[in-house]
Short mmCIF file of N, CA and C in Angstrom, two decimals:
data_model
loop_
_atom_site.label_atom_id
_atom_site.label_comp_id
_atom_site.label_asym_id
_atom_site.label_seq_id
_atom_site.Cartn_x
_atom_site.Cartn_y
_atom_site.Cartn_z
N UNK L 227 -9.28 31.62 18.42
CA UNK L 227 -9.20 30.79 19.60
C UNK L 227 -9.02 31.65 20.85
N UNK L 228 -8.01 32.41 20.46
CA UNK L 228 -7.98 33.68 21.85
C UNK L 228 -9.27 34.05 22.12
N UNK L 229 -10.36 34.73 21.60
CA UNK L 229 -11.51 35.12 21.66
C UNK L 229 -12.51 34.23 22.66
N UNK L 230 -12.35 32.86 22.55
CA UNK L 230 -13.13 31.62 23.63
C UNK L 230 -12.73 31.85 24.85
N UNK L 231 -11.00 32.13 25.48
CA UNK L 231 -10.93 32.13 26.57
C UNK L 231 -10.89 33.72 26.89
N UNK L 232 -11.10 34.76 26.09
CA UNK L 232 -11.23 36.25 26.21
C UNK L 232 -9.97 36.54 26.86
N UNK L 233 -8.68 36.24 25.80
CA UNK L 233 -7.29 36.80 25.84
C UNK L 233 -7.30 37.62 24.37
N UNK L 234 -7.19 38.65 25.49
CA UNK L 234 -6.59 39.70 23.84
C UNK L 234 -5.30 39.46 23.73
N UNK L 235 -4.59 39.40 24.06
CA UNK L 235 -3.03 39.97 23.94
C UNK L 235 -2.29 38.62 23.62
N UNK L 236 -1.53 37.98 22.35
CA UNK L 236 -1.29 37.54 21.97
C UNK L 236 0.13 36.45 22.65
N UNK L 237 0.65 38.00 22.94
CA UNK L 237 1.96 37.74 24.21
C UNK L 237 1.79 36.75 25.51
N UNK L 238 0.15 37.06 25.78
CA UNK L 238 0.00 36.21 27.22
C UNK L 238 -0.25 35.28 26.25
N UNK L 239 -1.32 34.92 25.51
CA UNK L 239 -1.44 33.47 25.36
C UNK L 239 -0.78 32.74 24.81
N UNK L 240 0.17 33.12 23.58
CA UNK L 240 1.34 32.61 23.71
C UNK L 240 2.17 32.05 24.70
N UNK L 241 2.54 32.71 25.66
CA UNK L 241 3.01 32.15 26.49
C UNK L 241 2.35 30.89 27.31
N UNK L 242 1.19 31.04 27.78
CA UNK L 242 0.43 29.79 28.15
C UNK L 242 0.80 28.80 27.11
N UNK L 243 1.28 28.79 25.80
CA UNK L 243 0.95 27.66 25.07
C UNK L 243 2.98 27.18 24.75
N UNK L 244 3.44 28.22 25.85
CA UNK L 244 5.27 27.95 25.29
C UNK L 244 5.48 28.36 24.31
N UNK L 245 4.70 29.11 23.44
CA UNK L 245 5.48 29.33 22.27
C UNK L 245 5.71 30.58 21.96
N UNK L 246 6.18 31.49 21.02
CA UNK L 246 6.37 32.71 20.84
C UNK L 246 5.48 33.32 20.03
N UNK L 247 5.25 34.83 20.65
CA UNK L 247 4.09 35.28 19.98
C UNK L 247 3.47 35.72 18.62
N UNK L 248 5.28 35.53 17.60
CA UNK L 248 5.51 35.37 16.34
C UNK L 248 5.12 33.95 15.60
N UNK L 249 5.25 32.88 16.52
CA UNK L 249 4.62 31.76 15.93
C UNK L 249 3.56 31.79 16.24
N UNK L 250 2.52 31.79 17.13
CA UNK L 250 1.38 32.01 17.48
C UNK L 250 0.58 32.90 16.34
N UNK L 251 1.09 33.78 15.77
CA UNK L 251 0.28 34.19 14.95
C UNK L 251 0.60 33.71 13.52
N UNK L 252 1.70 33.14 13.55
CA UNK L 252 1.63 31.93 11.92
C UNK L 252 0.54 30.77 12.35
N UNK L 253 0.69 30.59 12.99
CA UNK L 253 -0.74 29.54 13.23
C UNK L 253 -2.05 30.06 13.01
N UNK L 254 -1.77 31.31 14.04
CA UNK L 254 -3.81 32.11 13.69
C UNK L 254 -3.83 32.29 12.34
N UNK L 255 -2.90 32.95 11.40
CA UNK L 255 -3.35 33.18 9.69
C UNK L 255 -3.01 31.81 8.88
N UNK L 256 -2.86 30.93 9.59
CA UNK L 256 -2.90 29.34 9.16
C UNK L 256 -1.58 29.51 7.97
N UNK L 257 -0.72 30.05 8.37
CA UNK L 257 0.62 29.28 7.58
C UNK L 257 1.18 28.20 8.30
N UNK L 258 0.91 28.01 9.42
CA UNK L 258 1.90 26.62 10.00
C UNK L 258 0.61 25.46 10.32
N UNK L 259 1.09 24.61 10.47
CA UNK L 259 -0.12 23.65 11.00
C UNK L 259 0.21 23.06 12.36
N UNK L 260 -0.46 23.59 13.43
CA UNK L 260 0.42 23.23 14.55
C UNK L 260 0.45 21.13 14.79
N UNK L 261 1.57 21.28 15.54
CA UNK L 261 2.42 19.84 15.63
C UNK L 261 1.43 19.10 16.83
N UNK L 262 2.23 17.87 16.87
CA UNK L 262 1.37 17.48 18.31
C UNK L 262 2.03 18.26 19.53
N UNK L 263 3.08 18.78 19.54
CA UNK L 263 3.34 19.47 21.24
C UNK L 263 1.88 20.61 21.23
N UNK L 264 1.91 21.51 20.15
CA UNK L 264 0.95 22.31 20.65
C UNK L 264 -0.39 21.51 20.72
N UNK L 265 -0.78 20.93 19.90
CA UNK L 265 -2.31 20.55 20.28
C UNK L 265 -2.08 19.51 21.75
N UNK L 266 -1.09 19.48 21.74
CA UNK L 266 -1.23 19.01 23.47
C UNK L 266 -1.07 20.06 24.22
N UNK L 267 -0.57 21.15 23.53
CA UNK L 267 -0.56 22.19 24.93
C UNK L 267 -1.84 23.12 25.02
N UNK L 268 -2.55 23.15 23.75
CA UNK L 268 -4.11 23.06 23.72
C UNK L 268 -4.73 22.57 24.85
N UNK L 269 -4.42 21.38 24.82
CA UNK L 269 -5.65 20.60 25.94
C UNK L 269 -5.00 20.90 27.73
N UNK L 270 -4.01 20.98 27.43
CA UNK L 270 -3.32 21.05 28.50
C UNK L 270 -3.91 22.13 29.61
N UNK L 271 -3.67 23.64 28.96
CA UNK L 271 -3.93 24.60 29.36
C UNK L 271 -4.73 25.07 29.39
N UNK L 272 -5.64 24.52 27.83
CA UNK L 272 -7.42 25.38 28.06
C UNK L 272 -8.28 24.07 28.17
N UNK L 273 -7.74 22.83 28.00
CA UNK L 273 -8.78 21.81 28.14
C UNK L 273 -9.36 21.80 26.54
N UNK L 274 -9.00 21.74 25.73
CA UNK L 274 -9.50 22.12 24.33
C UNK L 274 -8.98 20.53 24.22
N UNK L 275 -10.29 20.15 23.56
CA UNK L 275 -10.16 18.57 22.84
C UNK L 275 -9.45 18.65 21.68
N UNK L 276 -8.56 18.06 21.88
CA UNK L 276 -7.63 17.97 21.04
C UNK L 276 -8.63 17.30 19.45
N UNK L 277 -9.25 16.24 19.61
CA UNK L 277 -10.40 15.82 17.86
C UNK L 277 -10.90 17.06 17.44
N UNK L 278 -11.54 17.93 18.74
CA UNK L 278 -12.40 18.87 17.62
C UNK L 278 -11.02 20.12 17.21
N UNK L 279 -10.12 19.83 17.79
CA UNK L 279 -8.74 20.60 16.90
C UNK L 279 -8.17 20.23 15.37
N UNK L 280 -8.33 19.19 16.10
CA UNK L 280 -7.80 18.31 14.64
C UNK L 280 -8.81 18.19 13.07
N UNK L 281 -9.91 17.67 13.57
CA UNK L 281 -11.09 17.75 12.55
C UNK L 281 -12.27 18.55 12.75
N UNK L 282 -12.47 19.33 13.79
CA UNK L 282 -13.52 20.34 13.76
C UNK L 282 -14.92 19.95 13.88
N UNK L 283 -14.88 18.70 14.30
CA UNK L 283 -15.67 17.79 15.04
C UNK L 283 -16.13 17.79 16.20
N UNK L 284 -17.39 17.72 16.97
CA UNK L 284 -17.45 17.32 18.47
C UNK L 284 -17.20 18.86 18.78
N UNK L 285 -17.38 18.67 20.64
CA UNK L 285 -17.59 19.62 21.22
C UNK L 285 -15.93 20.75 21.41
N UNK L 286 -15.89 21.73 21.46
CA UNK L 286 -14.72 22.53 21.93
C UNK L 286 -13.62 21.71 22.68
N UNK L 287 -14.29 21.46 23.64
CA UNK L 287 -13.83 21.50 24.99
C UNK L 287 -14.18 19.97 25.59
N UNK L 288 -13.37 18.97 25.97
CA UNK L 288 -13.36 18.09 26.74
C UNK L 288 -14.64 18.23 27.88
N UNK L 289 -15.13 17.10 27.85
CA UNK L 289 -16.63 16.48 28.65
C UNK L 289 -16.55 15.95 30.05
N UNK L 290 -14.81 16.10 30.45
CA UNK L 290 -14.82 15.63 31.84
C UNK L 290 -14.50 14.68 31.84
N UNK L 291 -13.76 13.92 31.51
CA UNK L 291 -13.23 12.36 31.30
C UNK L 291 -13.09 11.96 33.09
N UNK L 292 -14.25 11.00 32.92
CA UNK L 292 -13.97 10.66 34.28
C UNK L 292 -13.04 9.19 35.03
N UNK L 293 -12.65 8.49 34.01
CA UNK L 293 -11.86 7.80 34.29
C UNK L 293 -10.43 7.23 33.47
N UNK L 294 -10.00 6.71 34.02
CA UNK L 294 -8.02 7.13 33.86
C UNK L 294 -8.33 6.11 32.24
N UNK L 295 -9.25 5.36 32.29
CA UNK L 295 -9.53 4.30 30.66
C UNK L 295 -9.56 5.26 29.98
N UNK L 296 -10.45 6.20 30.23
CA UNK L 296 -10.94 7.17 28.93
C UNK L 296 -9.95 8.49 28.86
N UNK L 297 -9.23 8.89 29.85
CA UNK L 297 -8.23 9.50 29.61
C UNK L 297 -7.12 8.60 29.19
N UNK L 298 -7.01 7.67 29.57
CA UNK L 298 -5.95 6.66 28.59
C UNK L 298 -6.44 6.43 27.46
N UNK L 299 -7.19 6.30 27.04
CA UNK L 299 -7.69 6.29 25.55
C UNK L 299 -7.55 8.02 24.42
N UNK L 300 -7.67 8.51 25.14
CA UNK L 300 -7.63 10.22 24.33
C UNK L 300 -5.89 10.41 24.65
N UNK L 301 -5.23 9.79 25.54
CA UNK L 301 -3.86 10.17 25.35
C UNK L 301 -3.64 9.14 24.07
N UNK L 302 -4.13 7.97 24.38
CA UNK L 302 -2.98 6.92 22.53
C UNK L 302 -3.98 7.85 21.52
N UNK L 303 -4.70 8.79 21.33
CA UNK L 303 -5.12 9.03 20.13
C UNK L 303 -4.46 10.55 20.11
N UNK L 304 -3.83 11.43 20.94
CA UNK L 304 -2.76 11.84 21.09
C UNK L 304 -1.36 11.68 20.53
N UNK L 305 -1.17 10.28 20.98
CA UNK L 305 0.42 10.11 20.56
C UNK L 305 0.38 9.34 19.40
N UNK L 306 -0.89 9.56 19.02
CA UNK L 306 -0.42 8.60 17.34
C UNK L 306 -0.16 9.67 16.62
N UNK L 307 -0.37 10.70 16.71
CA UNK L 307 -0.01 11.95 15.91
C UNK L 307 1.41 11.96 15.19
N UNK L 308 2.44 11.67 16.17
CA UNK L 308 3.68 11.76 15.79
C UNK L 308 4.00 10.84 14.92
N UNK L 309 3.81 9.12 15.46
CA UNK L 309 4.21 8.48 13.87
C UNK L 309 3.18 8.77 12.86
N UNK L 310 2.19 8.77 13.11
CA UNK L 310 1.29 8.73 11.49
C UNK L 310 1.71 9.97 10.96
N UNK L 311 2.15 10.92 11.52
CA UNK L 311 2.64 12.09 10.75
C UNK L 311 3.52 11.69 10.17
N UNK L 312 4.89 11.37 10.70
CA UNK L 312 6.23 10.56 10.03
C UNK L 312 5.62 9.38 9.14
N UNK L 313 4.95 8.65 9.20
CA UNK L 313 4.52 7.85 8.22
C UNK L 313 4.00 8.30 6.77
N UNK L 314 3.22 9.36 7.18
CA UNK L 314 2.63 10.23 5.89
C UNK L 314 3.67 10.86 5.01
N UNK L 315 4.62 11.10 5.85
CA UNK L 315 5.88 12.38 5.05
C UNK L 315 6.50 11.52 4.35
N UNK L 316 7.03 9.43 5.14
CA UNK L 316 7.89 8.85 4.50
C UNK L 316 7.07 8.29 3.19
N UNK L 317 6.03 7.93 2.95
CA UNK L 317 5.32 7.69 2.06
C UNK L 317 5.19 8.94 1.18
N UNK L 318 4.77 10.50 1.19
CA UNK L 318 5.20 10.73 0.12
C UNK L 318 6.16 11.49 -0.26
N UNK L 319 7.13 11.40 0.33
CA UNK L 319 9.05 11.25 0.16
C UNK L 319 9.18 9.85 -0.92
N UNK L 320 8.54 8.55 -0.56
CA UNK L 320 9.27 7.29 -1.22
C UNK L 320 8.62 7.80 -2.30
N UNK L 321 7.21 7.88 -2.52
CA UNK L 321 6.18 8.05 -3.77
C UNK L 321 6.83 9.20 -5.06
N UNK L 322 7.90 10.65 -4.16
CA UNK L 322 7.88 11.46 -5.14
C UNK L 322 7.44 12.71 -5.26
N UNK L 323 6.26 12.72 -3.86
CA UNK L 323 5.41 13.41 -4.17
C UNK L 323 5.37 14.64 -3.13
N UNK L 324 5.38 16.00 -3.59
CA UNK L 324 5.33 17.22 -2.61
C UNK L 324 4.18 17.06 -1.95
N UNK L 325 4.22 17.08 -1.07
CA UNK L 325 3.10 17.70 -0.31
C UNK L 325 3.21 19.33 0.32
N UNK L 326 2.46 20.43 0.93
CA UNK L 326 1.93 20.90 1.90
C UNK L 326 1.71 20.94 3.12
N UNK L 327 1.90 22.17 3.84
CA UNK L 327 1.62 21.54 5.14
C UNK L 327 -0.05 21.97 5.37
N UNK L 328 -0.33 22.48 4.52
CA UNK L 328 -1.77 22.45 4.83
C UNK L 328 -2.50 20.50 4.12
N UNK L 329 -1.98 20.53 3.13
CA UNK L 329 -2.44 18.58 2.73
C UNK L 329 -1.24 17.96 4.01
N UNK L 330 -0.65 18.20 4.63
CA UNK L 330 -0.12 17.54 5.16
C UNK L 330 -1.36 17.03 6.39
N UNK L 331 -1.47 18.18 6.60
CA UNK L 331 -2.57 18.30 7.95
C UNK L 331 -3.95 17.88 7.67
N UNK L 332 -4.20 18.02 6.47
CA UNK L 332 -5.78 17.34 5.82
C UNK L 332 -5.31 15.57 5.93
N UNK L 333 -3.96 15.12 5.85
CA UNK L 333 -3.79 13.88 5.65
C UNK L 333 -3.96 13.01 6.92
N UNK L 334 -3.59 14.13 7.36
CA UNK L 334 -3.47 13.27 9.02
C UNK L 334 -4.59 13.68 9.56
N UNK L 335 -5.28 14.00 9.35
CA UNK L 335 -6.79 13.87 9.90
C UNK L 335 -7.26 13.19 9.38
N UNK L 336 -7.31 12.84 8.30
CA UNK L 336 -8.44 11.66 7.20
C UNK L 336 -7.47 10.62 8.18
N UNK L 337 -6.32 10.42 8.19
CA UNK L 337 -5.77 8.32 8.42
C UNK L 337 -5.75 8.51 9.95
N UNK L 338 -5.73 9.89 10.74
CA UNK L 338 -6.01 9.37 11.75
C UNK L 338 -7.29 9.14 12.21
N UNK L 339 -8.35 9.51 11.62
CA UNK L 339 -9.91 9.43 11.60
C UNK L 339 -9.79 7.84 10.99
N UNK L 340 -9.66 7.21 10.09
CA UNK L 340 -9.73 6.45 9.39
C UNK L 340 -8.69 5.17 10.14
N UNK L 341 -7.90 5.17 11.01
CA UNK L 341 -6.89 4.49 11.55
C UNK L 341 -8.30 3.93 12.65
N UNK L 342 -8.13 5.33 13.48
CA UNK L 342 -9.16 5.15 15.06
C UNK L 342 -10.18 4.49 14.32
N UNK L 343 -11.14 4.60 13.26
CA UNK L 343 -12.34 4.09 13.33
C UNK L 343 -11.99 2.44 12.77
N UNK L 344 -11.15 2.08 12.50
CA UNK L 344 -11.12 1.08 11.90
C UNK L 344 -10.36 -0.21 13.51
N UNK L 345 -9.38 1.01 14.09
CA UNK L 345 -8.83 0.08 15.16
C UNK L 345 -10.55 -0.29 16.11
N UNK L 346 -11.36 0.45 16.39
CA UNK L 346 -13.12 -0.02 16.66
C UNK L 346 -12.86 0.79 18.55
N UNK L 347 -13.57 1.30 19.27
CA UNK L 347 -13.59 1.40 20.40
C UNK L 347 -13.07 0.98 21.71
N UNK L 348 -12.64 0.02 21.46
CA UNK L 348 -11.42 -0.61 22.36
C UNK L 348 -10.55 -1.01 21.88
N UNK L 349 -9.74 0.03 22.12
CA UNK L 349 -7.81 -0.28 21.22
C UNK L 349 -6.84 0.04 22.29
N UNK L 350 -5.93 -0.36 21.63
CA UNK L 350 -4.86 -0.09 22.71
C UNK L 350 -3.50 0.14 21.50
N UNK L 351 -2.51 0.86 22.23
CA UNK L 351 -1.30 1.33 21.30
C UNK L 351 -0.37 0.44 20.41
N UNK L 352 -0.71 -1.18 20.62
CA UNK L 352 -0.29 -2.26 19.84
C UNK L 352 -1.27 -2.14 18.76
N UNK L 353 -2.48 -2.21 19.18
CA UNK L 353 -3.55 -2.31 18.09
C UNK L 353 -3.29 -1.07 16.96
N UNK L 354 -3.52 0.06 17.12
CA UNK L 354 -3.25 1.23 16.68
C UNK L 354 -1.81 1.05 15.98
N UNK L 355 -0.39 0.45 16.66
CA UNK L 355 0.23 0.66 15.89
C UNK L 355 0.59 -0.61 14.83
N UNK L 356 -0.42 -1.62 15.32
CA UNK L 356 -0.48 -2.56 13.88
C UNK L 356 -0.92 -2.35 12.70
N UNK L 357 -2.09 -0.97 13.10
CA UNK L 357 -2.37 -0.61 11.69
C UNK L 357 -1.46 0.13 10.71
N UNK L 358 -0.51 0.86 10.97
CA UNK L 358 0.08 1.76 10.68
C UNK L 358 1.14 1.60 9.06
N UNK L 359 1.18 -0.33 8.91
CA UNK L 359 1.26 -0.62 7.48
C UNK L 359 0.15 -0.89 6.56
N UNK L 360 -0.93 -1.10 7.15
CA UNK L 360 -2.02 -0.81 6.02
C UNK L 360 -2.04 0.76 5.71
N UNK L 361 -1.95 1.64 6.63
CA UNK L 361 -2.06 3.33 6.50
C UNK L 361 -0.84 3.36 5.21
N UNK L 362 0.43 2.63 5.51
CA UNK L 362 1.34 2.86 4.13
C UNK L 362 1.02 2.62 2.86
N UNK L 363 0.58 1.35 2.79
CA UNK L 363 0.31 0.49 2.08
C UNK L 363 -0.83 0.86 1.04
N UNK L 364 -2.12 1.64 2.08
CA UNK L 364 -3.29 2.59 0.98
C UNK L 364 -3.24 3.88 0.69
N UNK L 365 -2.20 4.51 1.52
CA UNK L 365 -1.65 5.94 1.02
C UNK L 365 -0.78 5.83 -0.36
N UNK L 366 0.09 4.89 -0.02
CA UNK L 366 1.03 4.92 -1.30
C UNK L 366 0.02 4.58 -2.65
N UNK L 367 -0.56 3.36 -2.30
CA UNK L 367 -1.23 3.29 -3.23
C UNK L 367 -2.31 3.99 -4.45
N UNK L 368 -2.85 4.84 -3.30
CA UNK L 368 -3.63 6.47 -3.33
C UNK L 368 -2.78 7.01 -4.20
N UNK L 369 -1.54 7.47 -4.00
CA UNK L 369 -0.59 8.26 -4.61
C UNK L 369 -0.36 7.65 -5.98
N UNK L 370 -0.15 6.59 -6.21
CA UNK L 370 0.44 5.76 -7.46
C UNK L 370 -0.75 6.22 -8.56
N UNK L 371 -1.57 5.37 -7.89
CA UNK L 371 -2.98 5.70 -8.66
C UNK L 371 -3.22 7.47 -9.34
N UNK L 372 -3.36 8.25 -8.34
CA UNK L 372 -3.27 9.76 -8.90
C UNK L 372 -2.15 10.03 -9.96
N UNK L 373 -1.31 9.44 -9.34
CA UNK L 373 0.07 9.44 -10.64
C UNK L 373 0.01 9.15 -11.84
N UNK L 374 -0.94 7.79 -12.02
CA UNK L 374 -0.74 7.31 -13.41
C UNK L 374 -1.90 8.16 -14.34
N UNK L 375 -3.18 8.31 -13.35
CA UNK L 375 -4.43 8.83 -13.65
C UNK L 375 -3.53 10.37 -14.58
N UNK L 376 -2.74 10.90 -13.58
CA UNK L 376 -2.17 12.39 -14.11
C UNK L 376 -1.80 12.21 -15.55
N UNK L 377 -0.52 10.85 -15.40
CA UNK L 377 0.18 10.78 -16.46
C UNK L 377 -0.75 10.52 -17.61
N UNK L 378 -2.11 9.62 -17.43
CA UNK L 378 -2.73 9.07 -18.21
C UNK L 378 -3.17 10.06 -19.33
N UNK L 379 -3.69 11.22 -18.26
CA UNK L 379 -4.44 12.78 -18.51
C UNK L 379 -3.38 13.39 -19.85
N UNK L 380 -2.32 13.39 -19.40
CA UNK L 380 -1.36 13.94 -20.19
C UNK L 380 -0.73 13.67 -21.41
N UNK L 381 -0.98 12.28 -22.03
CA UNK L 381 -0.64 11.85 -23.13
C UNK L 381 -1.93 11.82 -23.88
N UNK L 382 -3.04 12.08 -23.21
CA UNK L 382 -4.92 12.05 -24.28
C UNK L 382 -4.70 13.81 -24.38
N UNK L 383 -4.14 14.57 -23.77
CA UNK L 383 -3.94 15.47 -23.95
C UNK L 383 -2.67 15.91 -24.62
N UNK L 384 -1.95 15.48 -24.65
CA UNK L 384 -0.64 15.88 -25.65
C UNK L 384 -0.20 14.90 -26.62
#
């Protein structure tokens, strides 16, 4: 990512992003998965679209949002980050089940991809957060299912 805005030095861009230049590079060798403060401080500072951060989708770099709708719209797909993250962890905390923070971060891109496309092109942060018990409701379920499938595996096998 340093390489796009042609910062060598880890120290400065770190700093543009608030964080330290020891975490900054757990992120570049992908042991951490950065949170929503940084992918907001992504967009913040370099203008980096926060979707093609998240799923590697779409263009780099923000298209110029020319009105406060469509920048109000890319901020609620912003701040859903935080509960659907907490939603994902309490679901598989209730379920049992370890996760990763690398599946952590694959998770929250699939339900937040899968949240947005389902809330349809005009949503708003009620809408978005009405979905957020079906997101429980087919995650857990997801999980149960793999569970029994495992267990199933394990008694044709032992």
């Amino acid at each position: 990512m340093r390489a796009a805005f042609d910062i060598d030095d880890r120290n400065v861009f770190a700093s543009r992003l608030s964080i330290s230049k020891s975490g900054l590079a757990h992120y570049e060798r992908g042991e951490r998965v950065p949170d929503a403060e940084l992918l907001c401080a992504y967009h913040r500072e370099f203008g980096v679209n926060i979707s093609w951060l998240v799923t590697g989708q779409g263009d780099m770099f923000e298209t110029g949002q020319s009105t406060n709708t469509e920048h109000g719209s890319h901020q609620l797909l912003v701040d859903l980050i935080n509960p659907l993250g907490r939603l994902i962890n309490k679901v598989y905390r209730d379920q049992q089940v370890r996760i990763t923070d690398d599946q952590r971060f694959a998770e929250l891109t699939r339900w937040h991809n899968n949240l947005t496309s389902r809330a349809g092109p005009s949503f708003e942060w009620n809408d978005l957060m009405s979905q957020l018990p079906w997101v429980e409701q087919s995650l857990a379920e997801e999980l149960r299912l793999k569970r029994a499938d495992a267990e199933g595996n394990k008694r044709s096998t032992g």
